[in-house]
Structure formats: structure tokens, C-alpha cells
Short mmCIF file of C-alpha atoms in Angstrom, two decimals:
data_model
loop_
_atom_site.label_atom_id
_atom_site.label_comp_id
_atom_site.label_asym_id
_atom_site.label_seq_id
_atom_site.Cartn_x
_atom_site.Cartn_y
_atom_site.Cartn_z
CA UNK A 200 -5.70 -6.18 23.80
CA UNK A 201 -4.02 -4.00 20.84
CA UNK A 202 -2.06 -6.19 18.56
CA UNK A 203 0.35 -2.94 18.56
CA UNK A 204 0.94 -0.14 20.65
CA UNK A 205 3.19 2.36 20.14
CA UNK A 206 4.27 5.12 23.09
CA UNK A 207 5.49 8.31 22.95
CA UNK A 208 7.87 7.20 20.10
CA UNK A 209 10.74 9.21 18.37
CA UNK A 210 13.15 8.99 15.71
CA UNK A 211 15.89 10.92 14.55
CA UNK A 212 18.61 11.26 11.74
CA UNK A 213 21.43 13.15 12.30
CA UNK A 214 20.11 15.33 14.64
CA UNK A 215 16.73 15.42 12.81
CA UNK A 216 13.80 14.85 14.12
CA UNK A 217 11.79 12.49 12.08
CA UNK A 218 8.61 11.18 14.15
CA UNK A 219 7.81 13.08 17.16
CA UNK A 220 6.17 11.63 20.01
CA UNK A 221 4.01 9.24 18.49
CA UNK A 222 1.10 7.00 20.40
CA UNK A 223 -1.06 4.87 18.68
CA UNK A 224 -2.73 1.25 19.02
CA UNK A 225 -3.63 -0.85 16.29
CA UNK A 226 -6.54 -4.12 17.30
CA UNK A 227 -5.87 -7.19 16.55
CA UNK A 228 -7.64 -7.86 12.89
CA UNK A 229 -8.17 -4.34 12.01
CA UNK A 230 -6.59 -2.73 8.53
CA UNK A 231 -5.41 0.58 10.09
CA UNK A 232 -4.22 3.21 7.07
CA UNK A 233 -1.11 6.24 7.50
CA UNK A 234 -1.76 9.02 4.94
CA UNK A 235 0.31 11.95 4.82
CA UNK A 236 2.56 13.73 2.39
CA UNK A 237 5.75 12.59 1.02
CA UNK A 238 8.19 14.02 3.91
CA UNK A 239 6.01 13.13 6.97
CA UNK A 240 7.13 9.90 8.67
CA UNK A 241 5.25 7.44 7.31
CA UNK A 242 7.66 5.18 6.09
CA UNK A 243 10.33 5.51 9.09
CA UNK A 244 6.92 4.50 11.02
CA UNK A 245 6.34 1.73 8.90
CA UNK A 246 10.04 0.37 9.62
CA UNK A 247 9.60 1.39 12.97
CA UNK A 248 6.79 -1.36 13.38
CA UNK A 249 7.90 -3.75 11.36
CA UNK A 250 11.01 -3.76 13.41
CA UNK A 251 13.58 -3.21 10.94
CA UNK A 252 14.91 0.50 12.75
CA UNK A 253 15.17 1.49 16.49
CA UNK A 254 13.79 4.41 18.11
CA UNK A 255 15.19 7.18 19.83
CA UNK A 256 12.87 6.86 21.94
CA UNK A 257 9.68 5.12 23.30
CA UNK A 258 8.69 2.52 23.22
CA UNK A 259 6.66 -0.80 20.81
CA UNK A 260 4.87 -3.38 22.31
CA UNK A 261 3.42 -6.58 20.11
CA UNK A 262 1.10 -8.94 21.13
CA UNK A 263 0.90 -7.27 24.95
CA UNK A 264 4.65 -7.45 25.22
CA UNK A 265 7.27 -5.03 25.04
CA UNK A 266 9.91 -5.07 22.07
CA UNK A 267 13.57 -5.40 23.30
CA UNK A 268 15.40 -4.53 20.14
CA UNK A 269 18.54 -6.61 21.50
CA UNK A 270 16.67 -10.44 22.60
CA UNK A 271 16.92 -12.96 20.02
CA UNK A 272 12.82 -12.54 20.26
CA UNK A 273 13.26 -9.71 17.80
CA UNK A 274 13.80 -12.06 15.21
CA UNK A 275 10.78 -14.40 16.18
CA UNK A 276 8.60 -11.66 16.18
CA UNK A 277 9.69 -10.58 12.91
CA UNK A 278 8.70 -14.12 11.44
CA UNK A 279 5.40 -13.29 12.57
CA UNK A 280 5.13 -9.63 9.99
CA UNK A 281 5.33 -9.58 6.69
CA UNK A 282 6.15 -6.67 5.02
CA UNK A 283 5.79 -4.91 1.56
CA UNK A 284 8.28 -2.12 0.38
CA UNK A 285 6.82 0.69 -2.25
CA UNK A 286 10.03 0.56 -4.00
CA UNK A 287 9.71 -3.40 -5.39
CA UNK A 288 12.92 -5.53 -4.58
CA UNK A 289 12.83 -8.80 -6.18
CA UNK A 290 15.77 -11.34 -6.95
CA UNK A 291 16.68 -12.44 -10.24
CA UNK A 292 15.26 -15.78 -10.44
CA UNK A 293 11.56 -16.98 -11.31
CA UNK A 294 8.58 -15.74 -9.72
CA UNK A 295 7.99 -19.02 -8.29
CA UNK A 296 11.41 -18.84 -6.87
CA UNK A 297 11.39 -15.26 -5.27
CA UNK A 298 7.37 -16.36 -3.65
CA UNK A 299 9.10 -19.54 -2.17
CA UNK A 300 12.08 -17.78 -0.80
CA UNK A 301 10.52 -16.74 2.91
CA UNK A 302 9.55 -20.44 3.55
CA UNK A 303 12.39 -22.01 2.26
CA UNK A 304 14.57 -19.83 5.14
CA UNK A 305 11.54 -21.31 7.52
CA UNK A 306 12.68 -24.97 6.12
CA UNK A 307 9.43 -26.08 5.17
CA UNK A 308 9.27 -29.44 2.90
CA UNK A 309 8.88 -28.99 -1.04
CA UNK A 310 5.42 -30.09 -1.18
CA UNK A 311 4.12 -27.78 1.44
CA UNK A 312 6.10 -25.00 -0.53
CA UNK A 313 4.76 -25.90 -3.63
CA UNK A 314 1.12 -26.02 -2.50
CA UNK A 315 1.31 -22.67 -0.73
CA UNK A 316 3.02 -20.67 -3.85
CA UNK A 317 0.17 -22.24 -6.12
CA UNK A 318 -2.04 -20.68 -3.64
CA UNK A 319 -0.73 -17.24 -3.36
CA UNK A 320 -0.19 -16.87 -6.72
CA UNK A 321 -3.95 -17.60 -7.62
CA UNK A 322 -4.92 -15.27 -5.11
CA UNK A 323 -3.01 -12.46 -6.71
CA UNK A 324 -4.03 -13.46 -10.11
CA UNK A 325 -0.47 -14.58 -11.06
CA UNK A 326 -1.48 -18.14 -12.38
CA UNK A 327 0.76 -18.61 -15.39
CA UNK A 328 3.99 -16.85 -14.21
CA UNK A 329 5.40 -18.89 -12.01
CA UNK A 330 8.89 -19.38 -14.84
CA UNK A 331 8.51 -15.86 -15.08
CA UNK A 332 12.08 -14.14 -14.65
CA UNK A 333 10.91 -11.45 -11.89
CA UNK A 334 12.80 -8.80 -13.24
CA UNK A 335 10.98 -8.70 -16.38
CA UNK A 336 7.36 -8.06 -14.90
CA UNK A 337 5.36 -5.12 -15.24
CA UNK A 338 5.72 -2.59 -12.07
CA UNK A 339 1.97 -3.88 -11.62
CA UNK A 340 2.90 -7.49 -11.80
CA UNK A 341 5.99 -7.14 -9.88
CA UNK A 342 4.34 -5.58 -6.92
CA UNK A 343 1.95 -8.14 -6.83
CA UNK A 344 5.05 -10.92 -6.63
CA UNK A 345 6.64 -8.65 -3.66
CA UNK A 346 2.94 -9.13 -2.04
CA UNK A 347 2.64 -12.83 -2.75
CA UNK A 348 6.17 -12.90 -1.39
CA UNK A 349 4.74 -11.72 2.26
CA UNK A 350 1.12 -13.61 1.83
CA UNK A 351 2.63 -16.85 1.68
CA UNK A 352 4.09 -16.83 5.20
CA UNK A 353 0.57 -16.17 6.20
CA UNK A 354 1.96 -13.46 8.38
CA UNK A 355 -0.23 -12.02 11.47
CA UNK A 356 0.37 -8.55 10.58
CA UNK A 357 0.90 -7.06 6.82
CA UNK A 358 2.59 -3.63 6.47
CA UNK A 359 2.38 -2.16 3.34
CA UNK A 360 4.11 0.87 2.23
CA UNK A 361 1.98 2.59 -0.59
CA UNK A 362 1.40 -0.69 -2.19
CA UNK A 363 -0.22 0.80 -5.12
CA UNK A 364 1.61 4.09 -5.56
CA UNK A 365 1.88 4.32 -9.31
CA UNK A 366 0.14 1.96 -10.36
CA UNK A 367 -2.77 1.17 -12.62
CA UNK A 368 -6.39 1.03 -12.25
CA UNK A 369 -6.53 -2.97 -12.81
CA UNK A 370 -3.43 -3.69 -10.44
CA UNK A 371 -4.71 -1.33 -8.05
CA UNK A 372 -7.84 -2.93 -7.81
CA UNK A 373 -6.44 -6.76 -7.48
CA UNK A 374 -4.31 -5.46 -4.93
CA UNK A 375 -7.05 -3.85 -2.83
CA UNK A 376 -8.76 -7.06 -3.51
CA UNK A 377 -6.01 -9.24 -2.01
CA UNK A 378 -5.64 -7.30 1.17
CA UNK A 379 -9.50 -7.01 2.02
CA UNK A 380 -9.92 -10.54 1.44
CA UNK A 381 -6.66 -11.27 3.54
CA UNK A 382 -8.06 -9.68 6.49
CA UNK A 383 -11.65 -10.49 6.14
CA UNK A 384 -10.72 -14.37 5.66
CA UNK A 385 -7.24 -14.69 7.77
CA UNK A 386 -8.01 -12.35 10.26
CA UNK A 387 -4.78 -10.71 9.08
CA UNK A 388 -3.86 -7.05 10.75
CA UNK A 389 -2.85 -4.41 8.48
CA UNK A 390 -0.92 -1.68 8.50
CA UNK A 391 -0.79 0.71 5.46
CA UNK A 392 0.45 4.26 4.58
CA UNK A 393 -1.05 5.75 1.70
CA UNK A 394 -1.86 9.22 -0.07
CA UNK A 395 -4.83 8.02 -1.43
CA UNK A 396 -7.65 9.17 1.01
CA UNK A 397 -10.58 7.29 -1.01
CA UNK A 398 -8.40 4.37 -0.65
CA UNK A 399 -7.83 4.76 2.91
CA UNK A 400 -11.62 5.04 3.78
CA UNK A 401 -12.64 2.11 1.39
CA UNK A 402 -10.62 -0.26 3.43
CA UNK A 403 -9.01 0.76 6.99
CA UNK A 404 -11.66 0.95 10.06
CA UNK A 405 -9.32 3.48 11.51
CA UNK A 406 -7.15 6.34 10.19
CA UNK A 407 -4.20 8.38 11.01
CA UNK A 408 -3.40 11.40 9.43
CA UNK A 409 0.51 12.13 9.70
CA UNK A 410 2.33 15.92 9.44
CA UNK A 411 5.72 16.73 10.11
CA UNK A 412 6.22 13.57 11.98
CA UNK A 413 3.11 14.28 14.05
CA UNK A 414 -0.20 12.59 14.39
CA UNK A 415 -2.57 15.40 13.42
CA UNK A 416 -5.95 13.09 13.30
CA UNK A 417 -6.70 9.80 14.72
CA UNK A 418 -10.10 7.60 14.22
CA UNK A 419 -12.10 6.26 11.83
CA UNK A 420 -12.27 7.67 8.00
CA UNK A 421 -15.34 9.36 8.80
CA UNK A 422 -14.37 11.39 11.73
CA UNK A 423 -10.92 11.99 10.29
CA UNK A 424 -12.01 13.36 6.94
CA UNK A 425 -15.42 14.49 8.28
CA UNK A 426 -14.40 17.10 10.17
CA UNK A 427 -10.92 18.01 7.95
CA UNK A 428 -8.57 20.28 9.35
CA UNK A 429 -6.75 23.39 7.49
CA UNK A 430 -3.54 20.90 7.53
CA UNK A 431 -5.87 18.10 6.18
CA UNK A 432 -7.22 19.94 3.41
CA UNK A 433 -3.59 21.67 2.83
CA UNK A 434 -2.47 17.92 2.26
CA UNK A 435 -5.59 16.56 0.07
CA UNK A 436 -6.29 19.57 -1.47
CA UNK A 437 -9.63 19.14 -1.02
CA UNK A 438 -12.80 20.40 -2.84
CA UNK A 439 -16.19 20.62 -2.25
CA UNK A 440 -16.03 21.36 1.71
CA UNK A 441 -18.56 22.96 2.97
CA UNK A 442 -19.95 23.83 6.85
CA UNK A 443 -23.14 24.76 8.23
CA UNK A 444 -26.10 24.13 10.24
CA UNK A 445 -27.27 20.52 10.63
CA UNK A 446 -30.67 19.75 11.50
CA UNK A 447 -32.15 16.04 11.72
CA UNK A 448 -35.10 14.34 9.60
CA UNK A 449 -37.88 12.31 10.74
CA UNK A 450 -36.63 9.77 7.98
CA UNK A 451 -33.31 9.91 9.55
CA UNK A 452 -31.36 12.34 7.18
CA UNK A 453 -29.69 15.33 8.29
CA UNK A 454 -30.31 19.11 6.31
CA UNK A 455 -27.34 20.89 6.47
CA UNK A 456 -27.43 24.48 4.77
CA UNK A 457 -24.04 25.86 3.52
CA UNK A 458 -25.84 29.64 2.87
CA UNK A 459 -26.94 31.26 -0.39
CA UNK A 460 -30.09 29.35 -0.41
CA UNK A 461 -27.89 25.89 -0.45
CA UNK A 462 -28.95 22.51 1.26
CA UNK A 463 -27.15 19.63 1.02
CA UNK A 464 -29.00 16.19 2.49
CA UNK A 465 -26.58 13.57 3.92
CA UNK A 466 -26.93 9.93 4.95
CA UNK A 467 -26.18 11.08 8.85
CA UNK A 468 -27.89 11.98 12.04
CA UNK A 469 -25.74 15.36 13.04
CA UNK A 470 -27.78 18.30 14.52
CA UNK A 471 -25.71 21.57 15.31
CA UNK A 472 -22.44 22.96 13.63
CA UNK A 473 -21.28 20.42 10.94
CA UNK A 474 -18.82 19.71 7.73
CA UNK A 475 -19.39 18.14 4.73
CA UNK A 476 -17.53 16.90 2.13
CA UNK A 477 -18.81 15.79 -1.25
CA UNK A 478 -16.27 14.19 -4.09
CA UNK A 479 -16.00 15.80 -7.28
CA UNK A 480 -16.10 12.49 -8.76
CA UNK A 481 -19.16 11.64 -6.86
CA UNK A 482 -21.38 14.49 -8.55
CA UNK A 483 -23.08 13.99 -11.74
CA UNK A 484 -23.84 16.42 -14.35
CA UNK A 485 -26.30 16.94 -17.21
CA UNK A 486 -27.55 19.85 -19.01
CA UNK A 487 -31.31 18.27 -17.98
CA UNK A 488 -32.92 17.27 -15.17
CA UNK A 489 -32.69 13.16 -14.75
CA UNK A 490 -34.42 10.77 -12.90
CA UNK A 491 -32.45 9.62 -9.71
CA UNK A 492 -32.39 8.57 -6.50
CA UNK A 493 -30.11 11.44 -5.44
CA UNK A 494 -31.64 13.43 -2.67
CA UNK A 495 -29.46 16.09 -3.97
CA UNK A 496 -30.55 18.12 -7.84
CA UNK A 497 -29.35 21.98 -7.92
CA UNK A 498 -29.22 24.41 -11.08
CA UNK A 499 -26.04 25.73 -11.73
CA UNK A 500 -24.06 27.42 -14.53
CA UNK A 501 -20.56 26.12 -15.46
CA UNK A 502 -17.60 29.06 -14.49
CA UNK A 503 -14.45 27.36 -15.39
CA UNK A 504 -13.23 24.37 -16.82
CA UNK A 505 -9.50 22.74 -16.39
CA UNK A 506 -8.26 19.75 -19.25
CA UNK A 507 -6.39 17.42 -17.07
CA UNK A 508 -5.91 14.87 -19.79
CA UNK A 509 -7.45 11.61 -18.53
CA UNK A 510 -10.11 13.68 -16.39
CA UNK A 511 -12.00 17.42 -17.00
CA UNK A 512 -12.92 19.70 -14.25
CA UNK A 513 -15.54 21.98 -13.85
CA UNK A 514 -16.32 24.73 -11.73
CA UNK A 515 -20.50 25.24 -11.03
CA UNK A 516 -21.71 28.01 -9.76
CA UNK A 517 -25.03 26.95 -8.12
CA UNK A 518 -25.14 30.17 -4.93
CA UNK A 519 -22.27 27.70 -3.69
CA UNK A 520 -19.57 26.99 -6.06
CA UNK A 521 -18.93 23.30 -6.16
CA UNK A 522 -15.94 21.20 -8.45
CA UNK A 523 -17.12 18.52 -10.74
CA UNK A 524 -14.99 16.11 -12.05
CA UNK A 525 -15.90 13.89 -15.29
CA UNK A 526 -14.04 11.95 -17.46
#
């Protein structure tokens, strides 16, 4: 049974049509990722589930029962969520203070309280702050409080709202930490929206890709990304796509040429028509051959280069052009 399912759902301001029509199910114990642009729903979804907004229309059922947004079970079953904003909103008190808030309303004793900050606060790598005024943390730091804040209640699900928009690479990666280990060891469900699509596939077993307050894609990362869409790759703005014909490998592999002489070996059993998608990031370069385990080596000359600052692109001309990103 789905620890969420959502029918035919709707939501409108002011006449505007916000989400339209929306039907998903999220298992129990799965981390289940949103990405869209800014503009498509995927916060008013986020409320939607966490139960903080009604619908227009359709309905939200929890744990195999339906949500009536006017029973006093509202509130229990919001006990059971936990949820964490993009926009940080912390009170002006200590760190310890604004993590031992959410029991404190639950009237648990001081020792229990005090055991289970120490806790959460370890796990977020927060040992040290606890007489911390919140307000004076890093944006890193603080987002990590507003997730220790929802952690501690050891909630059943966790929605997130692009919990590491903005963010550094260090932060980001305790963050990403936290939540795998939170559903891996809890058995926590997740919920997350995010832009970042390498983020999304890293962690969530399924994806949705949201548009104009429609579900465009549904499944896992693979299939959603595998196979992207005109809208997808509008949204991403994706490089390196490529179709052609697949044919399967004794060893397993599958040959898919992309024309001009071009073959590109993936990690996949797919005979017929078939996409693929390689990273920029993913692709190394050097002006000599090198000794690898890459099933993939071509020759190419270097067309155009872009300075982004932190990162350099190049464009390769190989019979196929491909982007190449290096720092």
C-alpha cells in the first residue's frame, strides 16, 4: 500500500490554475524527487502533501486513508510529517532551542529532549552550536538547523522543498548525506522537489518531472531522463543527447551509433531505437591518448570554448559534436 496517493488533484489562485489534475503514489520508504522549473507547481504540491493548503479538487489519501481537511485527524497526521521550507525560518533563540521546539509542543520530558537534540545535531554535523543564536548561522548552517528541526520528531515522511538550493558544495553534500542515511536507516519516506537532475537521480528511486502544473514524466531517473522529452530538455537544457540504433553485446553492453561514424557503448541491454545521454562533466579530456577503463576514446578537435568562471566549456567536434565541461 502507497504511503501517499494523490488523485486527480487541483489547485487554484484566484482563478488560476496552479496544479492540474495530478495522480501520483509515493511507497512507503521510498525518496521520491519533483523537478521542474521555478513556476511549475512544485511547491503548492509540496504544501499540498504536507497538508498545510486544500485542494480545489481531488483528492489525498495517507497511510490507505483519505484526508478530510476538516477532522481533528488533520492535525494527527500532520505530527506524523515533517517538513523543510527552501526559504529557512528559524526563531531567534539558540540552535538548541529552535531543534527542541517540535517536541517540546509534543510535551516530551527534558531528558528525552536533550538526548534527541544531541542526536540530531551530530547527525547534521552541528556538534558545537547548540548556544548558537540561529539567526547568525551561515545559509548552509541554518538550513541544516531547519532540517534537524524536522529529524528530531523522527517524522514518517520528510518533505523537502529544494533543501539545498543555493547552497555550497560541503553543505550540499552533508545534507544529501543526512537524508540518504535517514531513509536507508529509519525507513523514512521522502518527498523532495528539486532542479538539480544529478541530484534527483543520485538519491530518489522514482521521479516526476513537473510543467505547467502537469506531470510530464513519471518513473524512475533512468526512464525519466533516459528517454528526455523536448519539454525535458527545454527545462535542463541538456547536452550531449544523442539517439540511434541500439544493438546488444555478448558481454552484455549495448552499441548504439549516433551517425557520422559515432558509437557510443553503454552499461545497458537496449536493442532497437534508443537515447542516450552522457554528462559533460562525466567526459574527460586530454590532448593524448590515456590509459582507462572507459569503453569510450574518440579524436576530436576543440570548436568553441565558453569561461563560466568556476567551470570552462568546450565544444568537440569528433563527426558528433559533444560539450565538455572541466574545471
Amino acid at each position: 500500500m502507497p504511503l501517499i496517493e494523490v488523485q486527480n488533484l487541483c489547485k487554484e489562485y484566484s482563478g488560476k490554475k496552479v496544479l492540474k489534475d495530478i495522480s501520483l503514489r509515493v511507497q512507503s520508504g521510498e525518496i521520491f524527487a519533483v523537478i521542474g522549473p521555478n513556476g511549475a507547481g512544485k511547491t503548492t504540491l509540496l504544501r499540498l502533501l504536507a497538508l498545510l493548503d486544500e485542494p480545489s479538487s481531488g483528492a489525498i489519501s495517507f497511510d490507505g486513508a483519505r484526508v478530510d481537511y476538516f477532522a481533528k485527524s488533520r492535525l494527527a497526521l500532520r505530527r506524523r510529517m515533517g517538513m523543510v521550507f527552501q526559504q529557512t525560518v528559524l526563531f531567534n533563540m539558540s540552535v538548541f532551542d529552535n531543534v527542541a521546539y517540535g517536541l517540546e509542543i509534543r510535551g516530551e520530558d527534558r531528558r528525552s529532549i536533550e538526548k534527541k537534540v544531541k542526536e540530531t545535531l551530530e547527525l547534521v554535523q552541528l556538534v558545537g552550536f547548540e548556544r548558537r543564536n540561529a539567526l547568525s548561522l551561515s545559509g548552509g548552517e541554518a538550513q541544516r538547523v531547519a532540517l534537524a528541526q524536522s529529524l528530531v520528531i523522527e517524522p514518517e515522511l520528510l518533505l523537502l522543498d529544494e533543501p539545498t538550493a543555493n547552497l555550497d558544495p560541503r553543505n550540499v553534500s552533508i545534507i544529501e548525506e543526512v537524508l540518504s542515511w535517514v531513509n536507508r536507516e529509519r525507513k523514512a519516506t521522502l518527498v523532495m522537489t528539486t532542479h538539480n537532475m544529478p541530484q534527483a537521480e543520485s538519491l530518489a528511486g522514482r521521479v516526476a518531472f513537473l510543467l505547467d502544473g502537469k506531470i510530464e514524466g513519471i518513473g524512475t531517473a533512468q526512464e525519466v531522463f533516459g528517454a528526455p522529452s523536448k519539454q525535458l530538455m527545454d527545462f535542463a537544457r541538456l547536452e550531449n543527447v544523442f539517439s540511434g540504433n541500439s544493438i546488444i553485446l555478448e558481454e552484455g553492453t549495448s552499441i548504439i551509433d549516433i551517425g557520422n561514424g559515432i558509437q557510443i557503448e553503454a552499461a545497458v541491454r537496449k536493442s532497437g531505437r534508443a537515447t542516450v545521454f552522457v554528462r559533460p562533466e562525466d567526459i574527460i579530456l586530454s590532448e593524448k591518448p590515456i590509459i582507462s577503463s572507459a569503453r569510450n576514446v574518440f579524436k576530436g578537435r576543440v570548436v568553441g570554448i565558453s569561461d563560466l568562471g568556476s567551470v570552462v566549456k568546450l565544444r568537440i567536434d569528433t563527426g558528433k559534436e559533444f560539450v565538455v565541461q572541466i574545471t
